[in-house]
mmCIF file of C-alpha atoms in Angstrom:
data_model
loop_
_atom_site.group_PDB
_atom_site.id
_atom_site.type_symbol
_atom_site.label_atom_id
_atom_site.label_comp_id
_atom_site.label_asym_id
_atom_site.label_seq_id
_atom_site.Cartn_x
_atom_site.Cartn_y
_atom_site.Cartn_z
ATOM 1 C CA MET A 24 -6.309 73.151 2.147
ATOM 2 C CA ASN A 25 -3.574 75.383 3.712
ATOM 3 C CA ARG A 26 -2.664 74.250 7.343
ATOM 4 C CA MET A 27 -0.950 76.569 9.982
ATOM 5 C CA SER A 28 2.554 75.937 10.294
ATOM 6 C CA PRO A 29 3.977 74.982 13.681
ATOM 7 C CA SER A 30 6.156 78.082 13.702
ATOM 8 C CA LEU A 31 3.150 80.348 12.990
ATOM 9 C CA PHE A 32 1.455 78.662 15.742
ATOM 10 C CA ILE A 33 3.989 78.829 18.367
ATOM 11 C CA GLY A 34 5.201 82.252 17.277
ATOM 12 C CA ALA A 35 1.543 83.485 17.572
ATOM 13 C CA ALA A 36 1.084 81.854 21.047
ATOM 14 C CA LEU A 37 4.384 83.345 22.354
ATOM 15 C CA SER A 38 3.550 86.817 20.987
ATOM 16 C CA GLY A 39 -0.141 86.537 22.077
ATOM 17 C CA ILE A 40 0.944 85.926 25.784
ATOM 18 C CA PHE A 41 2.669 89.340 25.906
ATOM 19 C CA VAL A 42 0.153 91.132 23.866
ATOM 20 C CA THR A 43 -2.637 89.807 26.343
ATOM 21 C CA ALA A 44 -0.441 90.966 29.365
ATOM 22 C CA ALA A 45 0.066 94.383 27.818
ATOM 23 C CA LEU A 46 -3.726 94.854 27.153
ATOM 24 C CA ILE A 47 -4.710 93.561 30.713
ATOM 25 C CA SER A 48 -2.076 96.066 32.112
ATOM 26 C CA LEU A 49 -3.934 98.830 30.610
ATOM 27 C CA VAL A 50 -6.815 98.177 33.057
ATOM 28 C CA TRP A 51 -5.238 96.247 36.052
ATOM 29 C CA VAL A 52 -2.031 95.092 37.462
ATOM 30 C CA PRO A 53 -1.437 93.128 40.555
ATOM 31 C CA HIS A 54 0.383 96.090 42.193
ATOM 32 C CA ALA A 55 1.303 99.720 41.445
ATOM 33 C CA VAL A 56 4.501 100.214 39.575
ATOM 34 C CA ASP A 57 5.182 103.785 40.198
ATOM 35 C CA GLY A 58 5.525 103.712 43.967
ATOM 36 C CA VAL A 59 8.464 102.695 46.219
ATOM 37 C CA ALA A 60 8.022 100.055 48.985
ATOM 38 C CA ILE A 61 11.453 99.706 50.701
ATOM 39 C CA ALA A 62 9.966 97.199 53.242
ATOM 40 C CA ALA A 63 8.996 94.888 50.488
ATOM 41 C CA ARG A 64 12.246 95.186 48.460
ATOM 42 C CA LEU A 65 13.882 92.024 46.948
ATOM 43 C CA GLN A 66 11.302 89.671 48.117
ATOM 44 C CA ALA A 67 11.169 86.214 46.875
ATOM 45 C CA PRO A 68 8.158 84.897 44.774
ATOM 46 C CA SER A 69 5.181 84.452 47.117
ATOM 47 C CA ALA A 70 1.416 84.509 46.999
ATOM 48 C CA THR A 71 1.450 88.330 47.051
ATOM 49 C CA TYR A 72 4.289 88.923 44.818
ATOM 50 C CA LEU A 73 4.159 86.061 42.177
ATOM 51 C CA LEU A 74 7.560 86.735 40.775
ATOM 52 C CA GLY A 75 9.046 88.612 43.892
ATOM 53 C CA THR A 76 10.005 92.341 44.075
ATOM 54 C CA ASP A 77 12.979 94.582 42.834
ATOM 55 C CA GLN A 78 15.390 96.562 44.779
ATOM 56 C CA LEU A 79 12.643 99.463 45.187
ATOM 57 C CA GLY A 80 10.033 97.011 46.333
ATOM 58 C CA ARG A 81 7.991 96.891 43.098
ATOM 59 C CA ASP A 82 6.168 93.927 42.023
ATOM 60 C CA LEU A 83 8.140 92.347 39.108
ATOM 61 C CA LEU A 84 5.142 90.743 37.503
ATOM 62 C CA SER A 85 3.465 94.013 37.180
ATOM 63 C CA MET A 86 6.624 95.649 35.859
ATOM 64 C CA LEU A 87 6.831 93.030 33.175
ATOM 65 C CA MET A 88 3.339 93.518 32.318
ATOM 66 C CA VAL A 89 3.453 97.326 32.028
ATOM 67 C CA GLY A 90 6.993 96.874 30.218
ATOM 68 C CA ALA A 91 5.412 94.859 27.527
ATOM 69 C CA GLN A 92 2.896 97.564 27.122
ATOM 70 C CA THR A 93 5.644 100.001 26.726
ATOM 71 C CA SER A 94 7.803 97.948 24.193
ATOM 72 C CA ILE A 95 4.825 96.853 21.995
ATOM 73 C CA ALA A 96 3.456 100.400 21.808
ATOM 74 C CA VAL A 97 6.845 101.762 20.698
ATOM 75 C CA ALA A 98 7.337 98.992 18.171
ATOM 76 C CA VAL A 99 3.838 99.282 16.903
ATOM 77 C CA VAL A 100 4.119 102.976 16.197
ATOM 78 C CA ALA A 101 7.739 102.928 14.765
ATOM 79 C CA VAL A 102 6.591 100.047 12.383
ATOM 80 C CA GLY A 103 3.634 102.090 11.470
ATOM 81 C CA ILE A 104 5.945 105.157 10.633
ATOM 82 C CA GLY A 105 8.045 102.812 8.558
ATOM 83 C CA VAL A 106 5.132 101.532 6.333
ATOM 84 C CA ALA A 107 3.337 104.834 6.070
ATOM 85 C CA LEU A 108 6.312 106.521 4.700
ATOM 86 C CA GLY A 109 8.495 104.029 3.504
ATOM 87 C CA VAL A 110 6.078 102.105 1.333
ATOM 88 C CA PRO A 111 4.791 105.069 -0.819
ATOM 89 C CA LEU A 112 8.390 106.080 -1.388
ATOM 90 C CA GLY A 113 9.342 102.536 -2.406
ATOM 91 C CA LEU A 114 6.416 102.443 -4.878
ATOM 92 C CA ALA A 115 7.184 105.969 -6.269
ATOM 93 C CA ALA A 116 10.927 104.788 -6.715
ATOM 94 C CA ALA A 117 9.915 101.711 -8.607
ATOM 95 C CA ALA A 118 7.256 103.585 -10.673
ATOM 96 C CA ASN A 119 10.264 105.902 -11.849
ATOM 97 C CA ARG A 120 12.861 103.369 -12.263
ATOM 98 C CA GLY A 121 16.114 105.027 -13.490
ATOM 99 C CA GLY A 122 14.774 108.381 -13.105
ATOM 100 C CA ILE A 123 15.679 111.357 -11.134
ATOM 101 C CA LEU A 124 12.970 110.694 -8.410
ATOM 102 C CA ASP A 125 14.160 106.897 -7.974
ATOM 103 C CA ASP A 126 17.662 107.936 -7.580
ATOM 104 C CA VAL A 127 17.101 110.723 -4.849
ATOM 105 C CA ILE A 128 14.842 108.202 -3.011
ATOM 106 C CA MET A 129 17.331 105.595 -2.887
ATOM 107 C CA ARG A 130 20.385 107.724 -2.162
ATOM 108 C CA ALA A 131 18.315 109.284 0.867
ATOM 109 C CA ASN A 132 17.687 105.631 2.051
ATOM 110 C CA ASP A 133 21.463 105.040 1.937
ATOM 111 C CA LEU A 134 21.999 108.059 4.063
ATOM 112 C CA ILE A 135 19.609 107.010 6.746
ATOM 113 C CA PHE A 136 21.101 103.533 6.737
ATOM 114 C CA ALA A 137 24.377 104.911 7.481
ATOM 115 C CA PHE A 138 22.929 105.913 10.929
ATOM 116 C CA PRO A 139 21.430 103.164 13.125
ATOM 117 C CA SER A 140 18.500 103.657 15.180
ATOM 118 C CA LEU A 141 20.650 104.049 18.304
ATOM 119 C CA VAL A 142 22.703 106.918 16.636
ATOM 120 C CA ILE A 143 19.585 108.584 15.455
ATOM 121 C CA ALA A 144 18.171 108.369 18.918
ATOM 122 C CA ILE A 145 21.292 109.824 20.378
ATOM 123 C CA LEU A 146 20.899 112.820 17.912
ATOM 124 C CA ILE A 147 17.459 113.372 18.657
ATOM 125 C CA THR A 148 17.696 113.076 22.579
ATOM 126 C CA ALA A 149 20.730 115.406 22.436
ATOM 127 C CA ARG A 150 18.270 117.944 21.102
ATOM 128 C CA TYR A 151 15.020 117.157 22.760
ATOM 129 C CA GLY A 152 15.858 114.878 25.549
ATOM 130 C CA PRO A 153 15.315 111.169 26.401
ATOM 131 C CA SER A 154 11.699 109.899 26.054
ATOM 132 C CA ALA A 155 9.502 107.056 24.568
ATOM 133 C CA SER A 156 8.417 109.417 21.937
ATOM 134 C CA ASN A 157 11.822 110.210 20.714
ATOM 135 C CA ALA A 158 12.634 106.446 20.598
ATOM 136 C CA ILE A 159 9.585 105.944 18.515
ATOM 137 C CA ILE A 160 10.916 108.636 16.174
ATOM 138 C CA ALA A 161 14.232 107.128 15.991
ATOM 139 C CA ILE A 162 13.149 103.625 15.309
ATOM 140 C CA GLY A 163 10.539 104.805 12.868
ATOM 141 C CA ILE A 164 13.071 106.868 10.805
ATOM 142 C CA PHE A 165 15.303 103.776 10.428
ATOM 143 C CA ASN A 166 12.338 101.718 9.406
ATOM 144 C CA ILE A 167 11.375 103.891 6.464
ATOM 145 C CA PRO A 168 14.163 102.868 4.264
ATOM 146 C CA VAL A 169 13.690 99.283 5.133
ATOM 147 C CA PHE A 170 10.141 99.294 3.762
ATOM 148 C CA ALA A 171 11.014 101.622 0.724
ATOM 149 C CA ARG A 172 13.714 99.100 -0.272
ATOM 150 C CA VAL A 173 11.362 96.153 0.157
ATOM 151 C CA ALA A 174 8.401 97.677 -1.719
ATOM 152 C CA ARG A 175 10.630 98.886 -4.553
ATOM 153 C CA GLY A 176 12.300 95.442 -4.913
ATOM 154 C CA ALA A 177 8.980 93.782 -5.009
ATOM 155 C CA ALA A 178 7.292 96.200 -7.182
ATOM 156 C CA LEU A 179 9.951 96.551 -9.883
ATOM 157 C CA PRO A 180 9.179 92.968 -11.579
ATOM 158 C CA LEU A 181 5.450 93.774 -11.669
ATOM 159 C CA TRP A 182 5.909 96.864 -13.941
ATOM 160 C CA THR A 183 7.089 94.581 -16.831
ATOM 161 C CA LEU A 184 3.877 92.193 -16.573
ATOM 162 C CA ASP A 185 1.142 92.311 -19.273
ATOM 163 C CA TYR A 186 -1.535 93.395 -16.965
ATOM 164 C CA ILE A 187 0.401 96.466 -15.971
ATOM 165 C CA LEU A 188 1.200 97.274 -19.511
ATOM 166 C CA ALA A 189 -2.521 96.911 -20.323
ATOM 167 C CA ALA A 190 -3.358 99.370 -17.559
ATOM 168 C CA ARG A 191 -0.870 101.830 -18.716
ATOM 169 C CA THR A 192 -2.359 101.559 -22.175
ATOM 170 C CA ALA A 193 -5.625 102.216 -20.691
ATOM 171 C CA GLY A 194 -4.463 105.492 -19.594
ATOM 172 C CA LYS A 195 -3.996 104.864 -15.901
ATOM 173 C CA GLY A 196 -1.358 106.907 -14.376
ATOM 174 C CA LYS A 197 1.709 105.669 -12.290
ATOM 175 C CA THR A 198 0.189 106.539 -9.002
ATOM 176 C CA ARG A 199 -3.046 104.924 -9.705
ATOM 177 C CA ILE A 200 -1.427 101.756 -11.091
ATOM 178 C CA SER A 201 0.719 101.532 -7.763
ATOM 179 C CA ALA A 202 -2.370 101.892 -5.574
ATOM 180 C CA GLU A 203 -4.605 99.509 -7.487
ATOM 181 C CA HIS A 204 -2.337 96.802 -9.092
ATOM 182 C CA ILE A 205 1.142 97.011 -7.398
ATOM 183 C CA LEU A 206 0.245 97.398 -3.751
ATOM 184 C CA PRO A 207 -2.142 94.530 -3.521
ATOM 185 C CA ASN A 208 0.326 92.209 -4.966
ATOM 186 C CA ILE A 209 3.133 93.120 -2.527
ATOM 187 C CA THR A 210 0.920 93.159 0.615
ATOM 188 C CA ASN A 211 1.796 89.806 1.454
ATOM 189 C CA LEU A 212 5.654 90.622 1.530
ATOM 190 C CA LEU A 213 5.045 93.846 3.443
ATOM 191 C CA ILE A 214 3.105 91.920 6.245
ATOM 192 C CA VAL A 215 5.929 89.491 6.627
ATOM 193 C CA GLN A 216 8.559 92.375 6.667
ATOM 194 C CA ALA A 217 6.332 94.495 9.204
ATOM 195 C CA THR A 218 6.542 91.166 11.556
ATOM 196 C CA ILE A 219 10.278 91.169 11.204
ATOM 197 C CA GLN A 220 10.697 94.908 11.881
ATOM 198 C CA PHE A 221 8.320 94.634 14.810
ATOM 199 C CA SER A 222 10.722 92.116 16.615
ATOM 200 C CA LEU A 223 13.599 94.350 15.699
ATOM 201 C CA GLY A 224 11.536 97.236 17.018
ATOM 202 C CA ILE A 225 11.226 95.451 20.357
ATOM 203 C CA LEU A 226 14.928 94.815 20.519
ATOM 204 C CA ALA A 227 15.724 98.545 19.555
ATOM 205 C CA GLU A 228 13.351 100.039 22.256
ATOM 206 C CA ALA A 229 15.134 97.566 24.979
ATOM 207 C CA ALA A 230 18.633 98.845 23.904
ATOM 208 C CA LEU A 231 17.538 102.477 23.855
ATOM 209 C CA SER A 232 15.862 102.037 27.431
ATOM 210 C CA TYR A 233 18.851 100.327 28.533
ATOM 211 C CA VAL A 234 21.270 103.038 27.724
ATOM 212 C CA GLY A 235 18.550 105.604 29.137
ATOM 213 C CA LEU A 236 17.393 107.003 25.884
ATOM 214 C CA GLY A 237 14.007 105.262 25.933
ATOM 215 C CA ALA A 238 11.136 105.482 28.306
ATOM 216 C CA GLN A 239 11.810 107.296 31.413
ATOM 217 C CA PRO A 240 10.891 106.508 35.081
ATOM 218 C CA PRO A 241 8.531 105.752 36.422
ATOM 219 C CA THR A 242 7.176 104.143 33.218
ATOM 220 C CA PRO A 243 8.379 100.411 33.297
ATOM 221 C CA SER A 244 10.669 99.343 30.449
ATOM 222 C CA TRP A 245 12.202 95.695 29.959
ATOM 223 C CA GLY A 246 15.469 97.591 28.784
ATOM 224 C CA ARG A 247 15.696 99.881 31.820
ATOM 225 C CA MET A 248 14.868 96.742 34.223
ATOM 226 C CA LEU A 249 17.971 95.052 32.869
ATOM 227 C CA ALA A 250 20.135 98.233 33.239
ATOM 228 C CA GLU A 251 18.885 98.606 36.668
ATOM 229 C CA ALA A 252 19.496 94.966 37.660
ATOM 230 C CA GLN A 253 23.045 94.842 36.153
ATOM 231 C CA THR A 254 24.668 95.733 39.533
ATOM 232 C CA MET A 255 22.779 92.788 41.418
ATOM 233 C CA ILE A 256 23.066 90.040 38.807
ATOM 234 C CA TYR A 257 25.183 87.938 41.111
ATOM 235 C CA THR A 258 23.102 88.529 44.278
ATOM 236 C CA HIS A 259 19.575 88.616 42.650
ATOM 237 C CA PRO A 260 19.930 87.123 39.193
ATOM 238 C CA MET A 261 16.242 86.815 38.640
ATOM 239 C CA LEU A 262 15.922 90.634 38.404
ATOM 240 C CA ALA A 263 17.695 90.484 35.050
ATOM 241 C CA VAL A 264 16.538 87.085 33.969
ATOM 242 C CA LEU A 265 12.894 87.949 33.882
ATOM 243 C CA PRO A 266 13.133 91.070 31.628
ATOM 244 C CA GLY A 267 15.900 89.519 29.538
ATOM 245 C CA LEU A 268 13.705 86.174 28.983
ATOM 246 C CA ALA A 269 10.707 88.476 28.214
ATOM 247 C CA ILE A 270 12.681 90.092 25.380
ATOM 248 C CA VAL A 271 13.871 86.827 24.015
ATOM 249 C CA LEU A 272 10.692 85.285 23.979
ATOM 250 C CA MET A 273 8.780 88.143 22.661
ATOM 251 C CA VAL A 274 11.304 88.434 19.742
ATOM 252 C CA LEU A 275 11.500 84.658 19.063
ATOM 253 C CA GLY A 276 7.749 84.485 18.957
ATOM 254 C CA LEU A 277 7.610 87.423 16.370
ATOM 255 C CA ASN A 278 10.455 85.930 14.106
ATOM 256 C CA LEU A 279 8.592 82.389 14.338
ATOM 257 C CA MET A 280 5.313 84.218 13.425
ATOM 258 C CA GLY A 281 7.121 85.838 10.538
ATOM 259 C CA ASP A 282 8.561 82.635 9.240
ATOM 260 C CA GLY A 283 5.156 81.152 9.453
ATOM 261 C CA LEU A 284 3.374 84.037 7.658
ATOM 262 C CA ARG A 285 6.108 83.749 4.936
ATOM 263 C CA ASP A 286 5.298 79.982 4.418
ATOM 264 C CA LEU A 287 1.508 80.672 4.399
ATOM 265 C CA LEU A 288 1.364 83.760 2.361
ATOM 266 C CA ASP A 289 4.119 82.857 -0.219
ATOM 267 C CA PRO A 290 2.293 81.096 -3.295
ATOM 268 C CA ARG A 291 5.441 79.551 -4.394
ATOM 269 C CA LEU A 292 5.951 77.940 -0.850
ATOM 270 C CA ARG A 293 2.338 76.809 -0.882
ATOM 271 C CA ARG A 294 2.665 75.263 -4.247
ATOM 272 C CA GLY A 295 5.646 73.304 -2.675
ATOM 273 C CA ARG A 296 3.755 71.888 0.325
ATOM 274 C CA VAL A 297 1.854 68.669 0.101
#
């Protein structure tokens, strides 16, 4: 019987806290986050403001909750773009190993890898302006070659197995074999990779928001909270500590969950456990 590893349990618990906060913020937050209350600025934690307020009088707890919503939404959609486009490309490349299609796909992946998500975001925002949707596109584009490479690398050994040769002998085409036989056998690996890319998406969204290329005011974002707090880090350090801690814990939780999922889903590691 397989037991949940400690890293999976801790990672799921940490990630679950922020996902729950994001879901709650869809329907309720302690205080509005789109207004300015100068009379309440820079207040210490109290019964009214559990984590205090920022330089504009906004409730920090409410900002963190809505900021979680922003970061998670951007990362989820960006990873979804990577999976939806990258996995089919990787499967197609593996099915045509050594052919023109394989070469075109992998060289295109190399080209995208030459431009980090921040550079892609700068290029997009220079044309269309900064926004959360443009951050999603930038991170999503960078995720496509990641999933393409993972899918291709995992699929290549499977094409030499006997049951794949039997399927080809039975008259099944490459597309059908990829969908019916290859994809189900690499899903576990893709799930683990998606968890890792999700944590990287959180970091990328925070970085883009920090430099002003992500979600725009008045939408709260952990990265922009850090940017706004940097001039007050010595006088009011909690303004920077709280969003920074949220980013660290969320990414840590996702990485631990990815490690736990790898241990749980990898049959070789399961056989090694007693």
